[in-house]
Every structure is written in structure tokens, then in C-alpha cells.
Tab-separated table of C-alpha atoms in Angstrom:
chain	number	residue	atom	x	y	z
A	1	MET	CA	121.573	99.264	123.878
A	2	GLY	CA	120.820	98.999	120.175
A	3	ASP	CA	117.762	96.855	120.760
A	4	HIS	CA	116.204	99.533	122.945
A	5	CYS	CA	116.829	102.146	120.244
A	6	GLU	CA	115.184	99.911	117.670
A	7	GLY	CA	112.062	99.541	119.769
A	8	LYS	CA	111.749	103.286	120.247
A	9	VAL	CA	112.067	103.934	116.535
A	10	HIS	CA	109.187	101.571	115.866
A	11	ILE	CA	107.031	103.420	118.341
A	12	PHE	CA	107.428	106.587	116.295
A	13	ASP	CA	107.093	104.607	113.072
A	14	GLY	CA	103.639	103.429	114.063
A	15	SER	CA	102.418	106.506	115.875
A	16	GLY	CA	102.397	108.653	112.756
A	17	ALA	CA	100.104	106.275	110.903
A	18	ASN	CA	97.912	105.738	113.957
A	19	LEU	CA	97.528	109.463	114.489
A	20	ASN	CA	96.364	109.805	110.921
A	21	SER	CA	94.018	106.858	111.281
A	22	GLN	CA	92.365	109.021	113.886
A	23	SER	CA	92.361	112.059	111.617
A	24	LEU	CA	89.263	111.139	109.620
A	25	HIS	CA	87.411	110.777	112.899
A	26	SER	CA	88.960	114.015	114.094
A	27	SER	CA	88.036	115.867	110.957
A	28	SER	CA	84.490	114.630	111.268
A	29	ALA	CA	84.413	116.600	114.456
A	30	GLY	CA	85.862	119.450	112.484
A	31	GLY	CA	83.380	119.560	109.641
A	32	ALA	CA	84.263	117.068	106.933
A	33	VAL	CA	81.200	114.870	106.860
A	34	ALA	CA	78.637	117.071	105.272
A	35	SER	CA	80.707	117.674	102.177
A	36	PHE	CA	80.295	114.102	100.882
A	37	PRO	CA	77.120	112.010	100.573
A	38	ILE	CA	77.933	109.404	103.221
A	39	ASN	CA	76.003	108.001	106.157
A	40	ASP	CA	76.705	104.939	108.384
A	41	VAL	CA	80.500	105.358	108.262
A	42	ASN	CA	82.528	105.573	111.450
A	43	ILE	CA	83.694	109.167	111.199
A	44	SER	CA	83.467	110.740	114.610
A	45	PHE	CA	85.678	113.683	115.481
A	46	ALA	CA	85.317	115.253	112.044
A	47	LEU	CA	81.551	115.266	112.372
A	48	THR	CA	81.638	117.844	115.110
A	49	LEU	CA	83.994	120.286	113.367
A	50	GLY	CA	82.188	120.717	110.050
A	51	LEU	CA	83.380	118.073	107.572
A	52	PRO	CA	79.748	117.002	106.946
A	53	ASP	CA	78.497	120.390	105.835
A	54	GLU	CA	81.215	121.019	103.287
A	55	LEU	CA	81.479	117.626	101.609
A	56	ASP	CA	77.771	116.737	101.748
A	57	LEU	CA	78.391	113.574	103.773
A	58	THR	CA	74.795	113.113	104.759
A	59	GLY	CA	72.923	109.883	104.069
A	60	SER	CA	73.456	106.373	104.368
A	61	GLN	CA	113.624	98.847	107.016
A	62	PRO	CA	112.888	100.950	103.878
A	63	ASN	CA	109.669	99.019	103.413
A	64	LEU	CA	108.252	100.199	106.745
A	65	SER	CA	109.471	103.763	106.371
A	66	THR	CA	108.157	103.924	102.799
A	67	CYS	CA	104.731	102.800	103.996
A	68	VAL	CA	104.725	105.562	106.613
A	69	LEU	CA	105.937	108.157	104.098
A	70	VAL	CA	103.264	107.241	101.542
A	71	PHE	CA	100.625	107.217	104.288
A	72	GLY	CA	101.585	110.755	105.244
A	73	LEU	CA	101.565	112.031	101.664
A	74	VAL	CA	98.141	110.547	100.963
A	75	THR	CA	96.827	112.008	104.231
A	76	ILE	CA	97.964	115.461	103.129
A	77	GLY	CA	96.176	114.905	99.836
A	78	GLN	CA	93.052	113.926	101.741
A	79	GLY	CA	92.907	117.453	103.065
A	80	PHE	CA	92.259	118.703	99.527
A	81	VAL	CA	89.558	116.266	98.388
A	82	GLN	CA	86.504	117.850	96.786
A	83	ASN	CA	83.990	115.012	96.540
A	84	TYR	CA	83.016	111.629	97.893
A	85	SER	CA	84.820	109.690	95.135
A	86	SER	CA	88.158	111.320	95.893
A	87	LEU	CA	87.629	110.660	99.612
A	88	LEU	CA	87.101	106.951	98.887
A	89	ALA	CA	90.194	106.894	96.669
A	90	THR	CA	92.403	108.413	99.361
A	91	ARG	CA	91.019	106.072	102.028
A	92	PHE	CA	91.791	103.109	99.749
A	93	LEU	CA	95.367	104.309	99.242
A	94	LEU	CA	95.744	104.882	102.985
A	95	GLY	CA	94.685	101.289	103.588
A	96	LEU	CA	97.307	100.025	101.140
A	97	ALA	CA	100.033	102.111	102.756
A	98	GLU	CA	99.043	101.144	106.296
A	99	ALA	CA	98.708	97.423	105.572
A	100	GLY	CA	102.376	96.591	106.111
A	101	ILE	CA	103.163	98.832	109.061
A	102	PHE	CA	101.648	96.961	111.997
A	103	PRO	CA	102.476	93.351	111.034
A	104	GLY	CA	105.905	94.328	109.721
A	105	SER	CA	106.800	96.173	112.895
A	106	PHE	CA	105.602	93.408	115.229
A	107	TYR	CA	107.446	90.840	113.126
A	108	LEU	CA	110.711	92.777	113.299
A	109	ILE	CA	110.479	93.599	117.007
A	110	SER	CA	109.854	89.926	117.866
A	111	PHE	CA	113.400	89.008	116.780
A	112	TRP	CA	115.093	91.461	119.130
A	113	TYR	CA	113.716	90.222	122.443
A	114	LYS	CA	113.169	86.952	124.235
A	115	GLN	CA	109.693	85.977	125.345
A	116	GLU	CA	109.786	87.439	128.842
A	117	GLU	CA	111.057	90.769	127.466
A	118	ALA	CA	108.789	91.079	124.444
A	119	HIS	CA	105.469	92.123	125.886
A	120	LYS	CA	106.626	95.468	127.275
A	121	ARG	CA	108.063	96.357	123.862
A	122	PHE	CA	105.001	95.180	121.959
A	123	THR	CA	102.798	97.182	124.305
A	124	VAL	CA	104.810	100.396	124.029
A	125	TYR	CA	104.466	100.129	120.260
A	126	TRP	CA	100.793	99.219	120.548
A	127	SER	CA	100.288	102.207	122.829
A	128	SER	CA	100.853	104.467	119.842
A	129	THR	CA	97.210	103.760	118.988
A	130	ILE	CA	96.188	104.940	122.455
A	131	VAL	CA	98.308	108.080	122.269
A	132	ALA	CA	96.863	108.801	118.827
A	133	GLY	CA	93.357	108.395	120.194
A	134	ALA	CA	94.023	110.742	123.096
A	135	PHE	CA	95.896	113.413	121.188
A	136	GLY	CA	93.560	113.175	118.202
A	137	GLY	CA	90.894	114.850	120.313
A	138	LEU	CA	93.254	117.489	121.658
A	139	LEU	CA	94.659	118.259	118.219
A	140	SER	CA	91.164	118.534	116.808
A	141	SER	CA	90.264	121.010	119.547
A	142	ALA	CA	93.291	123.140	118.674
A	143	ILE	CA	92.902	122.829	114.908
A	144	SER	CA	89.203	123.698	115.101
A	145	ASN	CA	90.301	127.216	116.069
A	146	LEU	CA	91.977	127.676	112.691
A	147	GLY	CA	88.601	128.349	111.104
A	148	ARG	CA	89.093	128.928	107.387
A	149	THR	CA	92.803	129.758	107.459
A	150	ARG	CA	94.050	130.244	103.894
A	151	GLY	CA	90.561	129.404	102.687
A	152	LEU	CA	90.635	125.844	104.050
A	153	SER	CA	88.177	124.477	106.609
A	154	SER	CA	89.487	123.262	109.967
A	155	TRP	CA	88.731	119.622	109.154
A	156	ARG	CA	91.037	119.855	106.119
A	157	TRP	CA	93.835	121.174	108.328
A	158	VAL	CA	93.455	118.055	110.513
A	159	PHE	CA	94.570	115.904	107.583
A	160	ILE	CA	97.182	118.315	106.247
A	161	LEU	CA	99.008	118.950	109.532
A	162	GLU	CA	98.939	115.367	110.731
A	163	GLY	CA	100.020	114.214	107.280
A	164	ILE	CA	103.036	116.536	107.408
A	165	VAL	CA	104.031	115.092	110.793
A	166	THR	CA	103.718	111.550	109.418
A	167	VAL	CA	105.906	112.388	106.411
A	168	LEU	CA	108.607	113.670	108.774
A	169	VAL	CA	108.322	110.481	110.843
A	170	GLY	CA	108.705	108.409	107.672
A	171	VAL	CA	111.881	110.271	106.690
A	172	VAL	CA	113.396	109.841	110.157
A	173	ALA	CA	112.385	106.167	110.186
A	174	PHE	CA	114.159	105.566	106.868
A	175	TYR	CA	117.487	106.396	108.500
A	176	SER	CA	116.723	105.032	111.966
A	177	ILE	CA	114.906	101.696	111.773
A	178	SER	CA	117.220	98.843	112.580
A	179	ASP	CA	117.582	95.626	110.646
A	180	PHE	CA	117.313	92.121	112.132
A	181	PRO	CA	120.050	91.236	114.655
A	182	ARG	CA	121.700	88.782	112.261
A	183	GLU	CA	121.965	91.375	109.478
A	184	ALA	CA	122.371	94.583	111.507
A	185	SER	CA	125.664	96.089	110.324
A	186	TRP	CA	126.117	98.339	113.384
A	187	LEU	CA	126.337	95.419	115.836
A	188	SER	CA	129.739	94.080	116.846
A	189	GLU	CA	130.231	90.329	116.520
A	190	SER	CA	130.022	89.843	120.281
A	191	GLU	CA	126.788	91.862	120.456
A	192	ARG	CA	125.347	89.907	117.539
A	193	GLU	CA	126.209	86.564	119.140
A	194	PHE	CA	124.690	87.704	122.435
A	195	LEU	CA	121.406	88.739	120.800
A	196	LEU	CA	121.130	85.639	118.646
A	197	LYS	CA	121.761	83.409	121.637
A	198	LYS	CA	119.324	85.359	123.795
A	199	THR	CA	116.500	85.303	121.258
A	200	GLU	CA	117.334	81.837	119.837
A	201	SER	CA	116.867	83.119	116.296
A	202	ASP	CA	120.005	82.385	114.306
A	203	GLU	CA	118.464	82.129	110.849
A	204	PRO	CA	118.669	84.448	107.832
A	205	HIS	CA	115.632	86.586	107.035
A	206	THR	CA	116.437	86.939	103.350
A	207	VAL	CA	115.058	83.512	102.428
A	208	PRO	CA	111.847	83.994	100.387
A	209	ILE	CA	108.548	82.605	101.615
A	210	THR	CA	107.031	80.076	99.229
A	211	SER	CA	103.515	78.828	98.593
A	212	THR	CA	104.556	75.607	100.316
A	213	ASP	CA	105.263	77.553	103.493
A	214	ILE	CA	101.776	79.041	103.355
A	215	LYS	CA	100.224	75.604	102.762
A	216	VAL	CA	102.021	74.318	105.854
A	217	PHE	CA	100.953	77.333	107.898
A	218	LEU	CA	97.234	77.492	107.096
A	219	PRO	CA	96.042	74.065	108.333
A	220	LYS	CA	97.310	74.679	111.881
A	221	ALA	CA	94.438	75.338	114.270
A	222	THR	CA	96.482	77.697	116.460
A	223	ASN	CA	97.022	80.045	113.524
A	224	TRP	CA	93.306	80.327	112.800
A	225	LEU	CA	92.562	80.806	116.478
A	226	GLY	CA	95.235	83.486	116.607
A	227	ALA	CA	93.586	85.238	113.660
A	228	PHE	CA	90.184	84.932	115.333
A	229	MET	CA	91.641	86.337	118.549
A	230	TYR	CA	92.604	89.446	116.658
A	231	PHE	CA	89.281	89.544	114.859
A	232	CYS	CA	87.476	89.091	118.131
A	233	LEU	CA	89.682	91.766	119.266
A	234	ILE	CA	86.502	93.008	118.270
A	235	ALA	CA	86.869	93.249	121.907
A	236	LEU	CA	89.360	95.596	120.357
A	237	LEU	CA	88.406	95.981	116.728
A	238	VAL	CA	84.729	96.616	117.300
A	239	SER	CA	84.991	98.309	120.655
A	240	ALA	CA	88.099	100.317	119.796
A	241	TYR	CA	86.973	100.980	116.223
A	242	SER	CA	83.476	101.744	117.453
A	243	VAL	CA	83.174	102.886	121.059
A	244	SER	CA	86.454	104.775	121.385
A	245	TYR	CA	86.078	106.325	117.939
A	246	PHE	CA	82.522	107.259	118.844
A	247	VAL	CA	83.405	108.832	122.191
A	248	PRO	CA	82.974	112.305	120.629
A	249	SER	CA	79.535	111.429	119.300
A	250	ILE	CA	78.458	109.850	122.582
A	251	VAL	CA	79.700	112.790	124.647
A	252	LYS	CA	78.184	115.306	122.241
A	253	ASP	CA	74.798	113.624	122.635
A	254	LEU	CA	75.051	114.443	126.326
A	255	GLY	CA	74.884	118.145	125.537
A	256	TYR	CA	78.533	119.257	125.436
A	257	ASN	CA	79.926	121.675	122.851
A	258	THR	CA	82.644	120.780	120.342
A	259	ILE	CA	85.655	121.724	122.466
A	260	GLN	CA	84.256	120.017	125.574
A	261	THR	CA	83.461	116.953	123.485
A	262	GLN	CA	87.045	116.681	122.237
A	263	LEU	CA	88.530	117.176	125.702
A	264	HIS	CA	86.245	114.531	127.196
A	265	SER	CA	87.685	112.022	124.734
A	266	VAL	CA	91.143	112.180	126.348
A	267	PRO	CA	90.697	110.607	129.850
A	268	PRO	CA	89.451	107.209	128.569
A	269	PHE	CA	92.589	106.826	126.472
A	270	THR	CA	94.785	108.013	129.344
A	271	ALA	CA	93.297	105.341	131.620
A	272	ALA	CA	93.741	102.747	128.869
A	273	LEU	CA	97.398	103.720	128.462
A	274	GLY	CA	98.093	103.319	132.178
A	275	PHE	CA	96.294	99.983	132.336
A	276	THR	CA	98.051	98.675	129.224
A	277	ILE	CA	101.575	99.555	130.354
A	278	LEU	CA	101.078	98.297	133.928
A	279	SER	CA	99.549	95.000	132.817
A	280	ALA	CA	102.332	94.501	130.245
A	281	TYR	CA	105.003	95.039	132.898
A	282	LEU	CA	103.341	92.565	135.260
A	283	SER	CA	102.761	90.091	132.431
A	284	ASP	CA	106.464	90.003	131.545
A	285	ARG	CA	107.529	89.896	135.175
A	286	LEU	CA	105.169	87.031	136.037
A	287	ARG	CA	105.571	85.414	132.594
A	288	ILE	CA	101.841	84.945	132.102
A	289	ARG	CA	99.542	86.291	129.400
A	290	SER	CA	95.976	84.989	129.539
A	291	PRO	CA	94.958	86.238	133.039
A	292	PHE	CA	95.564	89.834	131.925
A	293	ILE	CA	93.616	89.240	128.715
A	294	PHE	CA	90.624	87.968	130.690
A	295	LEU	CA	90.896	90.897	133.100
A	296	ALA	CA	90.718	93.319	130.161
A	297	LEU	CA	87.741	91.439	128.719
A	298	ALA	CA	85.975	91.636	132.080
A	299	LEU	CA	86.445	95.424	132.112
A	300	LEU	CA	85.201	95.620	128.542
A	301	ILE	CA	82.046	93.587	129.100
A	302	THR	CA	81.277	95.468	132.333
A	303	GLY	CA	81.584	98.821	130.582
A	304	LEU	CA	79.455	97.723	127.638
A	305	ALA	CA	76.759	96.361	129.935
A	306	ILE	CA	76.549	99.712	131.731
A	307	LEU	CA	76.377	101.627	128.442
A	308	LEU	CA	73.620	99.320	127.238
A	309	THR	CA	71.438	99.830	130.304
A	310	VAL	CA	72.226	103.286	131.720
A	311	HIS	CA	71.201	106.405	129.776
A	312	GLY	CA	70.412	110.087	130.164
A	313	THR	CA	72.287	113.198	131.207
A	314	LYS	CA	71.522	112.536	134.855
A	315	ASN	CA	73.567	109.324	134.543
A	316	PHE	CA	76.451	110.987	132.728
A	317	SER	CA	79.014	109.997	135.388
A	318	ALA	CA	78.040	106.328	135.121
A	319	GLU	CA	78.076	106.444	131.316
A	320	TYR	CA	81.424	108.193	131.211
A	321	ALA	CA	82.921	105.694	133.683
A	322	ALA	CA	81.603	102.923	131.450
A	323	ILE	CA	83.297	104.527	128.432
A	324	VAL	CA	86.560	104.532	130.399
A	325	LEU	CA	86.158	100.834	131.309
A	326	THR	CA	85.293	99.949	127.725
A	327	THR	CA	88.299	101.789	126.328
A	328	MET	CA	90.618	100.209	128.917
A	329	GLY	CA	89.303	96.732	128.136
A	330	SER	CA	89.205	97.002	124.354
A	331	ILE	CA	92.519	98.736	123.739
A	332	GLY	CA	94.231	97.205	126.770
A	333	ILE	CA	93.884	93.714	125.363
A	334	GLY	CA	95.657	94.416	122.065
A	335	GLY	CA	99.313	94.188	123.054
A	336	HIS	CA	98.669	91.055	125.118
A	337	VAL	CA	96.995	89.200	122.266
A	338	VAL	CA	99.521	90.154	119.595
A	339	CYS	CA	102.488	89.288	121.806
A	340	TRP	CA	100.937	86.015	122.994
A	341	TYR	CA	100.362	84.839	119.439
A	342	VAL	CA	103.427	86.203	117.625
A	343	MET	CA	105.908	85.032	120.264
A	344	ASN	CA	104.442	81.527	120.044
A	345	LEU	CA	105.288	81.414	116.340
A	346	GLN	CA	108.615	79.786	115.572
A	347	GLY	CA	111.190	81.196	113.187
A	348	HIS	CA	111.253	83.647	110.317
A	349	VAL	CA	108.702	81.931	108.086
A	350	GLU	CA	105.992	81.365	110.689
A	351	ARG	CA	106.320	84.821	112.198
A	352	SER	CA	106.298	86.635	108.875
A	353	ILE	CA	103.226	84.785	107.629
A	354	GLY	CA	101.535	84.701	111.028
A	355	SER	CA	101.898	88.381	111.904
A	356	ALA	CA	100.510	89.429	108.519
A	357	PHE	CA	97.733	86.827	108.610
A	358	MET	CA	96.629	87.838	112.086
A	359	ILE	CA	96.507	91.573	111.395
A	360	CYS	CA	94.891	91.109	107.972
A	361	PHE	CA	92.179	88.760	109.216
A	362	GLY	CA	91.532	90.893	112.257
A	363	GLY	CA	91.127	93.955	110.080
A	364	PHE	CA	87.737	92.648	108.990
A	365	GLY	CA	86.589	93.710	112.440
A	366	GLY	CA	86.596	97.231	111.069
A	367	ILE	CA	83.865	96.233	108.619
A	368	VAL	CA	81.689	95.035	111.488
A	369	ALA	CA	82.383	98.284	113.350
A	370	THR	CA	81.152	100.334	110.405
A	371	PHE	CA	77.650	98.945	110.882
A	372	ALA	CA	77.663	98.623	114.666
A	373	PHE	CA	77.025	102.223	115.693
A	374	LEU	CA	74.546	103.772	113.293
A	375	LYS	CA	73.269	107.331	113.425
A	376	GLN	CA	69.666	106.211	113.697
A	377	ASP	CA	70.533	104.310	116.890
A	378	SER	CA	71.739	107.494	118.595
A	379	PRO	CA	71.919	108.246	121.465
A	380	TYR	CA	71.499	104.797	123.043
A	381	TYR	CA	73.183	102.571	120.438
A	382	HIS	CA	71.520	99.390	121.698
A	383	THR	CA	72.502	97.475	118.563
A	384	GLY	CA	76.143	98.532	118.726
A	385	TYR	CA	76.578	97.698	122.385
A	386	SER	CA	74.793	94.363	121.957
A	387	ILE	CA	77.093	93.446	119.061
A	388	ASN	CA	80.109	94.414	121.160
A	389	ILE	CA	78.989	92.324	124.150
A	390	ALA	CA	78.387	89.320	121.881
A	391	THR	CA	81.792	89.608	120.206
A	392	ALA	CA	83.558	90.190	123.531
A	393	SER	CA	81.944	87.016	124.834
A	394	LEU	CA	83.093	85.187	121.699
A	395	CYS	CA	86.533	86.641	122.370
A	396	VAL	CA	86.578	84.909	125.769
A	397	VAL	CA	85.745	81.558	124.174
A	398	VAL	CA	88.363	81.904	121.427
A	399	HIS	CA	91.095	82.887	123.897
A	400	ILE	CA	90.304	79.923	126.127
A	401	ALA	CA	90.453	77.598	123.106
A	402	TYR	CA	93.790	79.064	121.961
A	403	GLY	CA	95.273	78.884	125.457
A	404	LEU	CA	94.268	75.250	125.936
A	405	LEU	CA	95.611	74.288	122.506
A	406	VAL	CA	98.945	76.002	123.172
A	407	TRP	CA	99.122	74.315	126.580
A	408	ARG	CA	98.481	70.967	124.931
A	409	GLN	CA	101.277	71.537	122.430
A	410	LYS	CA	103.692	72.665	125.127
A	411	LYS	CA	102.813	69.640	127.200
A	412	ALA	CA	103.593	67.333	124.269
A	413	THR	CA	106.870	69.139	123.563
A	414	ALA	CA	107.875	68.968	127.224
A	415	ARG	CA	107.057	65.248	127.342
A	416	ASN	CA	109.258	64.615	124.321
A	417	ARG	CA	112.089	66.474	126.053
A	418	GLY	CA	111.518	64.696	129.333
A	419	ASP	CA	110.631	67.993	131.027
A	420	THR	CA	107.920	67.351	133.628
A	421	ALA	CA	107.512	71.100	134.287
A	422	GLY	CA	105.684	71.453	131.014
A	423	HIS	CA	103.003	69.010	132.194
A	424	THR	CA	101.438	71.496	134.582
A	425	PHE	CA	98.291	73.408	133.661
A	426	GLU	CA	100.262	76.605	134.220
A	427	GLY	CA	101.671	76.271	130.717
A	428	TRP	CA	98.455	77.399	129.067
A	429	MET	CA	98.703	80.849	130.622
A	430	THR	CA	102.246	81.582	129.448
A	431	GLU	CA	103.972	82.155	126.119
């Protein structure tokens, strides 16, 4: 029972930060981009609410809860910035605060569940990004009605209100996040023994990681492929950073007003949420990973191809359907990839280094996304969609390479154990 509570706490722990990651895009729709001299930066929702006009943005365990708390406080402060320099400073601080949340949470959750149980939990946590994307648009629509309440523009209230919510989540998380099974004081001895036996992780997590551990970790090809999978999650990190964040801009170009634009951003995320949860359930039940990853990539590439070739208000239905497919494919792949890689890492040292390395390396996808969808390419974004199709195709290659390498390792391990079951090709699709 405790393990289920722990998973739920992490969902809330991540959702606050994810919601605020959406808030800069939301405030763009609310009017924050014209107040700072900035161009070519992926701020979407805020652009439609008024951020640009005011800021002159024209032109080119305790550790986790503390990260969330600081993230929320800085987000509140972001609602009071007065120039471009202060905006950059707050975004930098937000990046520092957010850096430990995702890898730390995935690392901790991985020790509470065995492999065939993990994916559903990883995906529910991952889905916080989807919920944030969906509700970011709705919240922006509601907040845009605030006008200049207490002398503050609506885009500023996006940051302030969502920052307050995140601070509350951080406080609750401080008292609610569970420790590792071996150290959790609230578990009885029988419960602890059951969990440790189930997860096969009976090692302390207080042992420090040394430079030697990192030197052992880095030369392994599977770790670099895992990092590239997350980077090429550019099927996620370019498409999710770009296409889903730019849904408001794309929809607005089709002639809809601000409120309609925000509301149209919700269905793609709703479809992505349903696809993600269903595929995670089936993945755990069937104990396979890669087929669902390739299914998501197929949806992604199909959607991008339609967006690249179909344009105009008369083709709005086709374009909007393509946005839905793209969002399903890009965001739907995330939980699968993270679970596939992290659950293949062995022990405290590998998982702690590996989860951080994967998320950190993959984060560079956000840099690519910044330059993928440029204002001058509106409304067709040929360059952005072409980049996304290329990286999604690379994603297919990298996932095949990782799967074959893992299968090869499992085959060798099975041979050493005298287990002929591990010799089948099926092994490359599983954990």
C-alpha cells in the first residue's frame, strides 16, 4: 500500500514543475513577449495574451521537495520581472531548480517496483507533463480574463498563480515523499523484506558515488544510446518542445481568437494522455517495450508528414488531426523510453548516474527546439517539421540499436546462466 502512495506523491511532485514549465508558453499567449526584446524563443501561449507588448519581446526526499519549492518561488518572481535580463535570470534559476526533479523522481520510483510493474508508474508520473500541457491552455484562457487586476497584466498572473500552486505542492511533498524501501522508517520489517525481495534491490542508497563509478559508467555503449534515445526523444524533445508548445501559434494562424486558440490546445494532450496510459498498461501486461515505442514513432512521423504537406484553413481538420497524432507520438513515447532504459540499469550507482545522464543529455533537445519553429517560417514551418521528421527517423535507428544491444547482453547473460529462454529474439523487445 505504501508503494502506491509513494508513486502518487511523485505525480504531484512533478506536476507542479511541469505546469510552470508551461507557464512561460502560457503567458506568451497572455501578453508577456512584447515586453522584452526577444525573438526566436519558444514562447507560445504567452504570445497570444500580451506578454510581448509589455516586455518588448520583439526581435530575434527533501532534495526533491526543495527543488519543487524553489521552482515555485522563482516562478512567482517571474511574474514581477521588468526587463529581458531579469527574465533570463529567472529562467536560469528555474532550470537549476528543475534539473533534479525528473531524474531524481524516476530514480526513486524505480526502486519500489519490479520491471513488469514499473512502466505504469513511470507513465503516470510522466503524464504530469501531458496534464500540464492540457491545463496550461485552459488556465491561460481563464487567467486572460483577469485583465490588469491589481495593476498586473494577465500574463504575469499566469506565473504568479501557478507558482503559488507549485510552492504548495513542494510543501506537501516535503512531508509526503517516501524514502527508499530499505530506509523507509514507516515500513514494517515484513513489508520491507517483501519489497526488497520483489524488487531485488537490497543495497543501501547512502553510499556516495565516486569518479570511478562515473568512469565505469561512461564507456558503456548502452548508456550513450540511452542518452541519445532521450535526446532523440526529439521525437519528444523537439516535437513536444516544439509542436505541442506551438499548438497555440499554429491554431492562431488558422484564424481563431485567443480563447479559441487556448481551448483548441487541449484535445491533442487529452488524446496523448489516453494513448500513453493505455500503451503503458499493455506494455506491462505483455512485458514488451519497443513495439509501443515504434508505434508512437509511426504516429509522430505520420502527423509531421501531414503538417509538412497540408496547409490552409480549408484543410484545418487534416492539420488539426495531424497535430493530435504528433502530440500522441511525441509525448506518448516518453514514459516507454525512460522506463525501458532506467529499469535496465542495475543497482543504486548505475541508476543514479544513468537517470541523471539520460535526462541531462536529452535536455539539449530543447536547444534544437528553440531554433526549429521560427516566426519567419510561420504559418507553414517547413524547416521545423523537416527537422522533426529527420530526428524522429534518427530516433527509430537509435532505438533499434539500443534494443539489439540489450538483447545481445541478455542473450549472453542467459547463456552464462544456462537459460535457453534468453536466446530468443524476443528478448530485445522486453526490459
